[in-house]
Amino acid sequence: MSANNQIVVTGGAGYIGSHTVVELVNAGYEPIIIDDFRNSKEWIIDRLNDITNQSLKVYTVDCTSQTDIDKVFADNKGIVGVIHFAAYKAVGESVAEPVMYYENNITSMCVVLNAMKKFNVEQLVFSSSCTVYGEPDNPIVDEHTPIQKAESPYGATKIACEQLAQFAVQSGQALKICLLRYFNPIGAHPSGKIGELPQGIPNNLVPYITQTVKGIREKLTVFGDDYNTADGTCIRDYIHVVDLADAHVKALNWLAKQSSSVCEPFNLGTGKGSSVLEIIHTFENVNQVKVNYQIGDRRPGDVEQIWANAAKANNVLNWHCKYTMADALKHSWNWEQNIEA
Ligand code: UDP
C-alpha cells in the first residue's frame, strides 16, 4: 500500500507533533508516529484517528534505541522523510538533569541520522528553538542573528543537534535538512480534540493561564514588570500551533524539490511580539473570563524581548500564518475545557 509518501514523526503524540500529524494527513502524506508516551497520553492517538478519520500507524518505542528505530525503517518501504520532535524540552529540568538531557536529546538525533543513512532516507525536519539566539542585541531576530552560548543544557542540546545536522550534510551523507526554530507555540486544534498536555505544574505561560482560569492553579504569577518594554513585562512571539504544524509540511515540500544536499535554518514565528500582560488581557477579552494574577519577581534566565523575522520561511517555504494570537488563546481555552482527566 505504501506509496513514497511516508513520514516518520518522532514524538508524534506530543504537542507540536500531534498537530503536525493532522496537517501531514491533510496534505496527503502518511505519518508514521513514533512515541513512547513518556510525555504524552495514548488517548491522543484515538483523538488523532478521530480528527483524521484514519487508523494511524504508531510505534511505541524509545527514540534512543537504534534497534527499535531501525526496525520501523525496515518495516516501512515508503519512507521519504523524518520529522524529529522527540526530545525533552523543559529548561528548568534540564539544569537539574543535564546528563539526562544530553543523553536523550543528542542520542535520539544520532539514532535518527544513523537510520536515515542505513535506509537511504534524505529529508529531515528538525525541531529547534529560538533559544539558540539567547538574549539577542536586537529583539527582532533573523537566521543571520548569531547563535549564542547556551544558557541551559536544553538550549545546548538544540545547538548541538543543529551543528550535528550541518556536519552530517558536510560529511557527504545524502541529506536535505530544515532546522525549524520555533518561537512560542500556543493554541490547540480548533476541534478541541488535541492540544498541549503539560505534566504537573506548567512552565509555560498559556497553559498556566488556562489552568488558573479552570481552577487547577490558584493564581498566575507574572515574572517581572520592570523590564525595559512598554508595559514592563517580557515580549515573545506567540504562534498558533496549527500554523507551526503547517510549516513542517511546507518544509517537507520544499526539501523534496531540492536537487542537492542542504541544511537550512528557518525562524517560525508570526513576526509580532506580545507582552505577558497583552496575552493575559487578550485571553480575558476573547474568552470573557478573568485571569487571577499577581506581579512577581523576574524568572532567572528569561530573555527580555525577542520576536521573529520570519521572512525567510514566508518567502522560501511559502508559509504564512493563518491564525491570530486571539484565535490561539480562544483555542487554548476551548481545549482546556475538553481535556478529560
Ligand atoms: N511567564 C510568566 N508566568 C508564568 C510563565 C511564564 O510571567 O507562569 C512569562 C515568562 O516570564 C515569559 C513569557 O511568560 O516572559 C513566556 O514564558 P514561557 O515559559 O511560556 O516561554 P519562554 O520562556 O520559553 O519564552
CSV table of C-alpha atoms and ligand atoms in Angstrom, one decimal:
chain,number,residue,atom,x,y,z
A,1,MET,CA,0.0,0.0,0.0
A,2,SER,CA,2.9,2.4,0.6
A,3,ALA,CA,3.4,5.0,-2.0
A,4,ASN,CA,6.5,7.0,-1.3
A,5,ASN,CA,4.7,9.3,1.0
A,6,GLN,CA,5.5,8.0,4.4
A,7,ILE,CA,6.9,10.4,7.0
A,8,VAL,CA,8.3,9.2,10.3
A,9,VAL,CA,7.2,11.6,13.1
A,10,THR,CA,9.2,11.0,16.3
A,11,GLY,CA,7.3,12.5,19.2
A,12,GLY,CA,4.2,12.3,17.1
A,13,ALA,CA,1.9,12.2,20.1
A,14,GLY,CA,3.4,15.3,21.6
A,15,TYR,CA,2.0,18.9,21.5
A,16,ILE,CA,3.5,20.1,18.2
A,17,GLY,CA,4.0,16.5,16.8
A,18,SER,CA,0.3,15.6,17.1
A,19,HIS,CA,-0.8,18.8,15.3
A,20,THR,CA,1.7,18.1,12.6
A,21,VAL,CA,0.4,14.6,12.1
A,22,VAL,CA,-3.0,16.1,11.3
A,23,GLU,CA,-1.5,18.6,8.8
A,24,LEU,CA,0.5,15.8,7.2
A,25,VAL,CA,-2.6,13.7,6.6
A,26,ASN,CA,-4.4,16.8,5.2
A,27,ALA,CA,-1.5,17.2,2.8
A,28,GLY,CA,-1.6,13.6,1.6
A,29,TYR,CA,1.3,12.2,3.5
A,30,GLU,CA,1.2,9.0,5.6
A,31,PRO,CA,2.6,9.8,9.0
A,32,ILE,CA,4.2,7.0,11.0
A,33,ILE,CA,4.1,8.0,14.6
A,34,ILE,CA,7.0,7.0,17.0
A,35,ASP,CA,6.3,7.9,20.6
A,36,ASP,CA,6.8,6.1,23.9
A,37,PHE,CA,4.2,8.3,25.7
A,38,ARG,CA,6.6,9.3,28.4
A,39,ASN,CA,5.4,12.9,27.9
A,40,SER,CA,2.0,12.3,26.3
A,41,LYS,CA,-1.0,10.1,26.5
A,42,GLU,CA,-2.1,7.2,24.5
A,43,TRP,CA,-5.6,8.6,24.1
A,44,ILE,CA,-4.1,11.4,21.9
A,45,ILE,CA,-3.8,8.7,19.2
A,46,ASP,CA,-7.6,8.0,19.5
A,47,ARG,CA,-8.2,11.7,19.1
A,48,LEU,CA,-5.8,11.8,16.1
A,49,ASN,CA,-7.6,8.9,14.5
A,50,ASP,CA,-10.9,10.7,15.1
A,51,ILE,CA,-9.7,14.0,13.6
A,52,THR,CA,-8.0,12.4,10.5
A,53,ASN,CA,-10.6,9.6,10.1
A,54,GLN,CA,-7.8,7.1,9.8
A,55,SER,CA,-6.2,4.4,11.8
A,56,LEU,CA,-2.7,5.9,12.1
A,57,LYS,CA,0.4,3.7,12.3
A,58,VAL,CA,2.0,4.0,15.8
A,59,TYR,CA,5.2,2.5,17.1
A,60,THR,CA,5.6,2.7,20.9
A,61,VAL,CA,9.3,2.8,21.1
A,62,ASP,CA,12.1,4.9,22.6
A,63,CYS,CA,14.0,7.0,20.0
A,64,THR,CA,17.3,6.3,21.6
A,65,SER,CA,17.1,2.6,20.7
A,66,GLN,CA,18.8,2.2,17.4
A,67,THR,CA,17.5,-1.4,17.0
A,68,ASP,CA,13.9,-0.3,17.5
A,69,ILE,CA,14.1,2.7,15.2
A,70,ASP,CA,15.9,0.7,12.5
A,71,LYS,CA,13.0,-1.8,12.7
A,72,VAL,CA,10.5,1.0,11.9
A,73,PHE,CA,12.5,1.9,8.8
A,74,ALA,CA,12.9,-1.8,7.8
A,75,ASP,CA,9.1,-2.4,8.2
A,76,ASN,CA,8.0,0.6,6.0
A,77,LYS,CA,9.1,0.8,2.4
A,78,GLY,CA,7.7,4.2,1.5
A,79,ILE,CA,9.6,6.4,4.0
A,80,VAL,CA,10.8,9.6,2.3
A,81,GLY,CA,11.4,11.8,5.4
A,82,VAL,CA,11.6,12.2,9.1
A,83,ILE,CA,10.3,15.0,11.4
A,84,HIS,CA,12.2,14.7,14.6
A,85,PHE,CA,10.3,16.1,17.6
A,86,ALA,CA,11.1,13.6,20.3
A,87,ALA,CA,13.1,15.4,22.9
A,88,TYR,CA,13.0,16.7,26.5
A,89,LYS,CA,12.0,20.4,26.5
A,90,ALA,CA,11.9,21.9,30.0
A,91,VAL,CA,14.6,24.5,30.6
A,92,GLY,CA,14.5,24.3,34.4
A,93,GLU,CA,14.5,20.5,34.4
A,94,SER,CA,17.5,20.4,32.1
A,95,VAL,CA,19.5,22.5,34.6
A,96,ALA,CA,18.8,19.9,37.3
A,97,GLU,CA,19.3,16.9,34.9
A,98,PRO,CA,21.9,17.8,32.3
A,99,VAL,CA,23.1,14.3,31.6
A,100,MET,CA,19.6,13.1,31.1
A,101,TYR,CA,19.0,15.9,28.6
A,102,TYR,CA,22.2,15.3,26.6
A,103,GLU,CA,21.8,11.5,26.7
A,104,ASN,CA,18.2,11.7,25.4
A,105,ASN,CA,18.2,14.6,23.0
A,106,ILE,CA,21.5,14.0,21.4
A,107,THR,CA,21.4,10.2,21.3
A,108,SER,CA,18.0,10.3,19.5
A,109,MET,CA,19.3,12.7,16.9
A,110,CYS,CA,22.2,10.3,16.3
A,111,VAL,CA,19.9,7.4,16.1
A,112,VAL,CA,17.7,9.1,13.5
A,113,LEU,CA,20.6,10.2,11.4
A,114,ASN,CA,22.1,6.6,11.5
A,115,ALA,CA,18.7,5.1,10.4
A,116,MET,CA,18.4,7.6,7.6
A,117,LYS,CA,21.8,6.7,6.3
A,118,LYS,CA,21.2,3.0,6.5
A,119,PHE,CA,17.8,3.2,4.8
A,120,ASN,CA,18.7,6.0,2.3
A,121,VAL,CA,16.2,8.5,3.6
A,122,GLU,CA,17.2,12.0,2.8
A,123,GLN,CA,14.7,14.5,4.1
A,124,LEU,CA,14.8,15.6,7.8
A,125,VAL,CA,12.9,18.3,9.6
A,126,PHE,CA,14.4,19.1,13.0
A,127,SER,CA,12.6,20.8,15.9
A,128,SER,CA,14.8,23.6,17.0
A,129,SER,CA,14.1,26.7,19.0
A,130,CYS,CA,14.7,30.4,19.1
A,131,THR,CA,16.5,29.7,22.4
A,132,VAL,CA,19.6,29.3,20.1
A,133,TYR,CA,19.7,33.1,19.8
A,134,GLY,CA,19.9,33.6,23.6
A,135,GLU,CA,19.5,37.3,24.6
A,136,PRO,CA,20.0,39.0,21.2
A,137,ASP,CA,21.3,42.6,20.8
A,138,ASN,CA,18.3,43.4,18.6
A,139,PRO,CA,14.9,41.8,19.7
A,140,ILE,CA,13.9,41.0,16.0
A,141,VAL,CA,16.0,38.0,15.0
A,142,ASP,CA,16.5,36.6,11.6
A,143,GLU,CA,18.5,33.5,10.7
A,144,HIS,CA,21.7,35.5,10.4
A,145,THR,CA,21.5,36.6,14.1
A,146,PRO,CA,24.5,34.9,15.8
A,147,ILE,CA,23.9,31.7,17.8
A,148,GLN,CA,24.9,32.3,21.3
A,149,LYS,CA,26.5,30.2,24.0
A,150,ALA,CA,23.7,28.1,25.5
A,151,GLU,CA,22.3,29.2,28.9
A,152,SER,CA,20.8,25.8,29.7
A,153,PRO,CA,21.5,22.2,28.9
A,154,TYR,CA,18.2,22.2,27.0
A,155,GLY,CA,19.5,25.0,24.8
A,156,ALA,CA,22.8,23.3,24.4
A,157,THR,CA,21.2,20.2,23.0
A,158,LYS,CA,19.3,22.2,20.4
A,159,ILE,CA,22.6,24.0,19.3
A,160,ALA,CA,24.5,20.6,19.3
A,161,CYS,CA,21.8,18.9,17.2
A,162,GLU,CA,21.8,21.8,14.7
A,163,GLN,CA,25.6,21.6,14.5
A,164,LEU,CA,25.4,17.8,14.1
A,165,ALA,CA,22.9,18.3,11.2
A,166,GLN,CA,25.3,20.7,9.5
A,167,PHE,CA,28.3,18.3,9.9
A,168,ALA,CA,26.3,15.3,8.7
A,169,VAL,CA,25.4,17.2,5.5
A,170,GLN,CA,29.1,18.3,5.1
A,171,SER,CA,30.2,14.7,5.5
A,172,GLY,CA,28.7,13.9,2.2
A,173,GLN,CA,25.7,11.9,3.5
A,174,ALA,CA,22.8,12.5,1.1
A,175,LEU,CA,20.7,14.7,3.3
A,176,LYS,CA,18.3,17.6,3.0
A,177,ILE,CA,17.6,19.2,6.3
A,178,CYS,CA,15.4,22.0,7.6
A,179,LEU,CA,16.2,23.3,11.1
A,180,LEU,CA,13.0,24.9,12.3
A,181,ARG,CA,13.5,27.4,15.1
A,182,TYR,CA,10.2,27.7,16.9
A,183,PHE,CA,9.2,30.8,18.8
A,184,ASN,CA,6.4,30.4,21.4
A,185,PRO,CA,3.8,27.8,20.3
A,186,ILE,CA,0.4,28.3,21.8
A,187,GLY,CA,-3.2,27.3,21.0
A,188,ALA,CA,-4.7,24.0,20.1
A,189,HIS,CA,-6.6,22.3,17.3
A,190,PRO,CA,-9.8,24.2,16.5
A,191,SER,CA,-11.7,20.9,17.1
A,192,GLY,CA,-10.7,21.0,20.8
A,193,LYS,CA,-9.6,17.3,20.5
A,194,ILE,CA,-5.9,17.8,20.8
A,195,GLY,CA,-3.7,20.3,22.5
A,196,GLU,CA,-0.9,20.8,25.0
A,197,LEU,CA,-0.8,18.4,27.9
A,198,PRO,CA,1.7,19.7,30.5
A,199,GLN,CA,2.9,17.2,33.1
A,200,GLY,CA,2.5,18.6,36.6
A,201,ILE,CA,2.8,22.4,37.1
A,202,PRO,CA,3.1,24.1,33.7
A,203,ASN,CA,6.2,26.1,33.0
A,204,ASN,CA,4.8,27.9,30.0
A,205,LEU,CA,2.6,31.0,30.2
A,206,VAL,CA,-0.6,29.9,28.3
A,207,PRO,CA,-1.2,26.5,30.0
A,208,TYR,CA,-0.6,28.2,33.3
A,209,ILE,CA,-3.3,30.8,32.4
A,210,THR,CA,-5.8,28.1,31.2
A,211,GLN,CA,-5.2,26.0,34.4
A,212,THR,CA,-5.7,29.1,36.6
A,213,VAL,CA,-9.0,30.0,34.9
A,214,LYS,CA,-10.1,26.4,35.2
A,215,GLY,CA,-9.3,26.5,38.9
A,216,ILE,CA,-6.5,23.9,38.9
A,217,ARG,CA,-4.0,26.7,39.9
A,218,GLU,CA,-4.9,29.4,42.3
A,219,LYS,CA,-3.0,32.3,40.7
A,220,LEU,CA,-0.7,33.1,37.8
A,221,THR,CA,2.5,35.0,38.7
A,222,VAL,CA,3.7,37.4,36.1
A,223,PHE,CA,7.5,37.1,36.2
A,224,GLY,CA,8.6,40.7,36.5
A,225,ASP,CA,7.1,44.0,35.3
A,226,ASP,CA,10.2,46.1,35.5
A,227,TYR,CA,11.7,45.1,32.1
A,228,ASN,CA,12.5,47.8,29.5
A,229,THR,CA,9.3,47.2,27.5
A,230,ALA,CA,6.2,49.3,27.1
A,231,ASP,CA,4.3,47.7,30.0
A,232,GLY,CA,7.4,46.3,31.8
A,233,THR,CA,6.6,42.7,31.0
A,234,CYS,CA,8.6,40.4,28.7
A,235,ILE,CA,7.9,40.2,25.0
A,236,ARG,CA,7.6,37.0,23.0
A,237,ASP,CA,6.4,35.9,19.5
A,238,TYR,CA,3.4,33.6,20.2
A,239,ILE,CA,2.4,31.4,17.2
A,240,HIS,CA,-0.6,29.2,16.8
A,241,VAL,CA,0.4,25.5,16.9
A,242,VAL,CA,-1.6,24.7,13.8
A,243,ASP,CA,0.4,27.3,11.8
A,244,LEU,CA,3.6,25.9,13.2
A,245,ALA,CA,2.5,22.4,12.2
A,246,ASP,CA,1.7,23.6,8.7
A,247,ALA,CA,5.3,24.9,8.4
A,248,HIS,CA,6.6,21.3,8.8
A,249,VAL,CA,4.6,20.2,5.8
A,250,LYS,CA,5.8,23.2,3.8
A,251,ALA,CA,9.4,22.4,4.8
A,252,LEU,CA,9.0,18.8,3.6
A,253,ASN,CA,7.5,20.0,0.3
A,254,TRP,CA,10.5,22.4,-0.1
A,255,LEU,CA,13.0,19.7,0.8
A,256,ALA,CA,11.5,17.3,-1.8
A,257,LYS,CA,12.3,20.0,-4.5
A,258,GLN,CA,16.0,20.4,-3.6
A,259,SER,CA,18.3,18.6,-6.0
A,260,SER,CA,21.3,18.5,-3.7
A,261,SER,CA,22.2,18.3,-0.1
A,262,VAL,CA,21.1,21.2,2.0
A,263,CYS,CA,20.8,22.3,5.7
A,264,GLU,CA,18.8,25.4,6.2
A,265,PRO,CA,17.5,27.1,9.3
A,266,PHE,CA,14.1,28.8,9.4
A,267,ASN,CA,12.5,31.0,12.0
A,268,LEU,CA,8.9,30.1,12.7
A,269,GLY,CA,7.1,33.0,14.3
A,270,THR,CA,4.4,35.5,13.5
A,271,GLY,CA,6.8,38.4,13.3
A,272,LYS,CA,5.0,40.2,16.0
A,273,GLY,CA,5.9,40.5,19.7
A,274,SER,CA,3.3,40.4,22.5
A,275,SER,CA,3.9,41.2,26.2
A,276,VAL,CA,2.8,38.9,29.1
A,277,LEU,CA,0.1,41.4,30.1
A,278,GLU,CA,-1.2,41.6,26.5
A,279,ILE,CA,-1.6,37.9,26.5
A,280,ILE,CA,-3.5,37.9,29.8
A,281,HIS,CA,-5.8,40.7,28.7
A,282,THR,CA,-6.5,39.3,25.3
A,283,PHE,CA,-7.2,35.9,26.9
A,284,GLU,CA,-9.7,37.7,29.2
A,285,ASN,CA,-11.4,39.5,26.3
A,286,VAL,CA,-11.7,36.7,23.8
A,287,ASN,CA,-12.9,34.2,26.4
A,288,GLN,CA,-14.9,36.5,28.6
A,289,VAL,CA,-13.2,35.3,31.8
A,290,LYS,CA,-11.0,36.8,34.5
A,291,VAL,CA,-7.4,35.6,35.0
A,292,ASN,CA,-6.3,35.8,38.6
A,293,TYR,CA,-2.8,37.1,38.5
A,294,GLN,CA,-0.2,38.9,40.5
A,295,ILE,CA,3.1,40.5,39.6
A,296,GLY,CA,6.1,38.6,41.0
A,297,ASP,CA,9.9,38.6,40.7
A,298,ARG,CA,11.7,38.1,37.4
A,299,ARG,CA,12.3,34.5,36.5
A,300,PRO,CA,16.1,33.8,36.2
A,301,GLY,CA,17.3,33.3,32.7
A,302,ASP,CA,14.3,35.0,31.0
A,303,VAL,CA,15.1,37.0,27.8
A,304,GLU,CA,13.6,40.5,27.9
A,305,GLN,CA,12.2,40.6,24.4
A,306,ILE,CA,12.5,38.5,21.2
A,307,TRP,CA,10.4,38.0,18.2
A,308,ALA,CA,10.9,36.6,14.7
A,309,ASN,CA,11.8,38.0,11.4
A,310,ALA,CA,10.1,35.1,9.6
A,311,ALA,CA,10.5,36.5,6.1
A,312,LYS,CA,12.7,33.5,5.0
A,313,ALA,CA,10.1,30.9,5.9
A,314,ASN,CA,7.4,33.1,4.3
A,315,ASN,CA,9.3,33.6,1.1
A,316,VAL,CA,11.3,30.3,0.7
A,317,LEU,CA,8.8,27.8,2.1
A,318,ASN,CA,5.7,29.8,1.0
A,319,TRP,CA,4.4,29.5,4.5
A,320,HIS,CA,2.1,32.1,6.2
A,321,CYS,CA,0.3,32.2,9.5
A,322,LYS,CA,-3.5,31.9,9.2
A,323,TYR,CA,-4.4,32.4,12.9
A,324,THR,CA,-4.1,35.4,15.2
A,325,MET,CA,-2.9,35.3,18.8
A,326,ALA,CA,-6.5,35.9,19.8
A,327,ASP,CA,-7.6,32.8,17.9
A,328,ALA,CA,-4.9,30.8,19.6
A,329,LEU,CA,-6.0,31.9,23.1
A,330,LYS,CA,-9.6,31.0,22.2
A,331,HIS,CA,-8.5,27.5,21.1
A,332,SER,CA,-6.3,27.0,24.2
A,333,TRP,CA,-9.3,27.7,26.4
A,334,ASN,CA,-11.5,25.5,24.3
A,335,TRP,CA,-9.0,22.7,24.6
A,336,GLU,CA,-8.5,23.1,28.4
A,337,GLN,CA,-12.3,22.7,28.8
A,338,ASN,CA,-12.2,19.5,26.7
A,339,ILE,CA,-9.3,17.7,28.5
A,340,GLU,CA,-10.5,14.6,30.2
A,341,ALA,CA,-8.7,13.9,33.4
B,1,UDP,N1,5.6,33.8,32.3
B,1,UDP,C1,5.0,34.3,33.4
B,1,UDP,N2,4.4,33.5,34.3
B,1,UDP,C2,4.4,32.1,34.1
B,1,UDP,C3,5.0,31.6,33.0
B,1,UDP,C4,5.6,32.4,32.1
B,1,UDP,O1,5.0,35.5,33.6
B,1,UDP,O2,3.9,31.4,35.0
B,1,UDP,C5,6.3,34.7,31.3
B,1,UDP,C6,7.8,34.4,31.1
B,1,UDP,O3,8.5,35.2,32.1
B,1,UDP,C7,8.0,34.9,29.7
B,1,UDP,C8,6.7,34.5,29.0
B,1,UDP,O4,5.7,34.4,30.0
B,1,UDP,O5,8.2,36.2,29.6
B,1,UDP,C9,6.7,33.2,28.2
B,1,UDP,O6,7.2,32.2,29.0
B,1,UDP,P1,7.2,30.7,28.6
B,1,UDP,O7,7.8,29.9,29.7
B,1,UDP,O8,5.8,30.3,28.1
B,1,UDP,O9,8.2,30.7,27.3
B,1,UDP,P2,9.7,31.0,27.1
B,1,UDP,O10,10.3,31.5,28.4
B,1,UDP,O11,10.3,29.8,26.6
B,1,UDP,O12,9.7,32.1,26.1
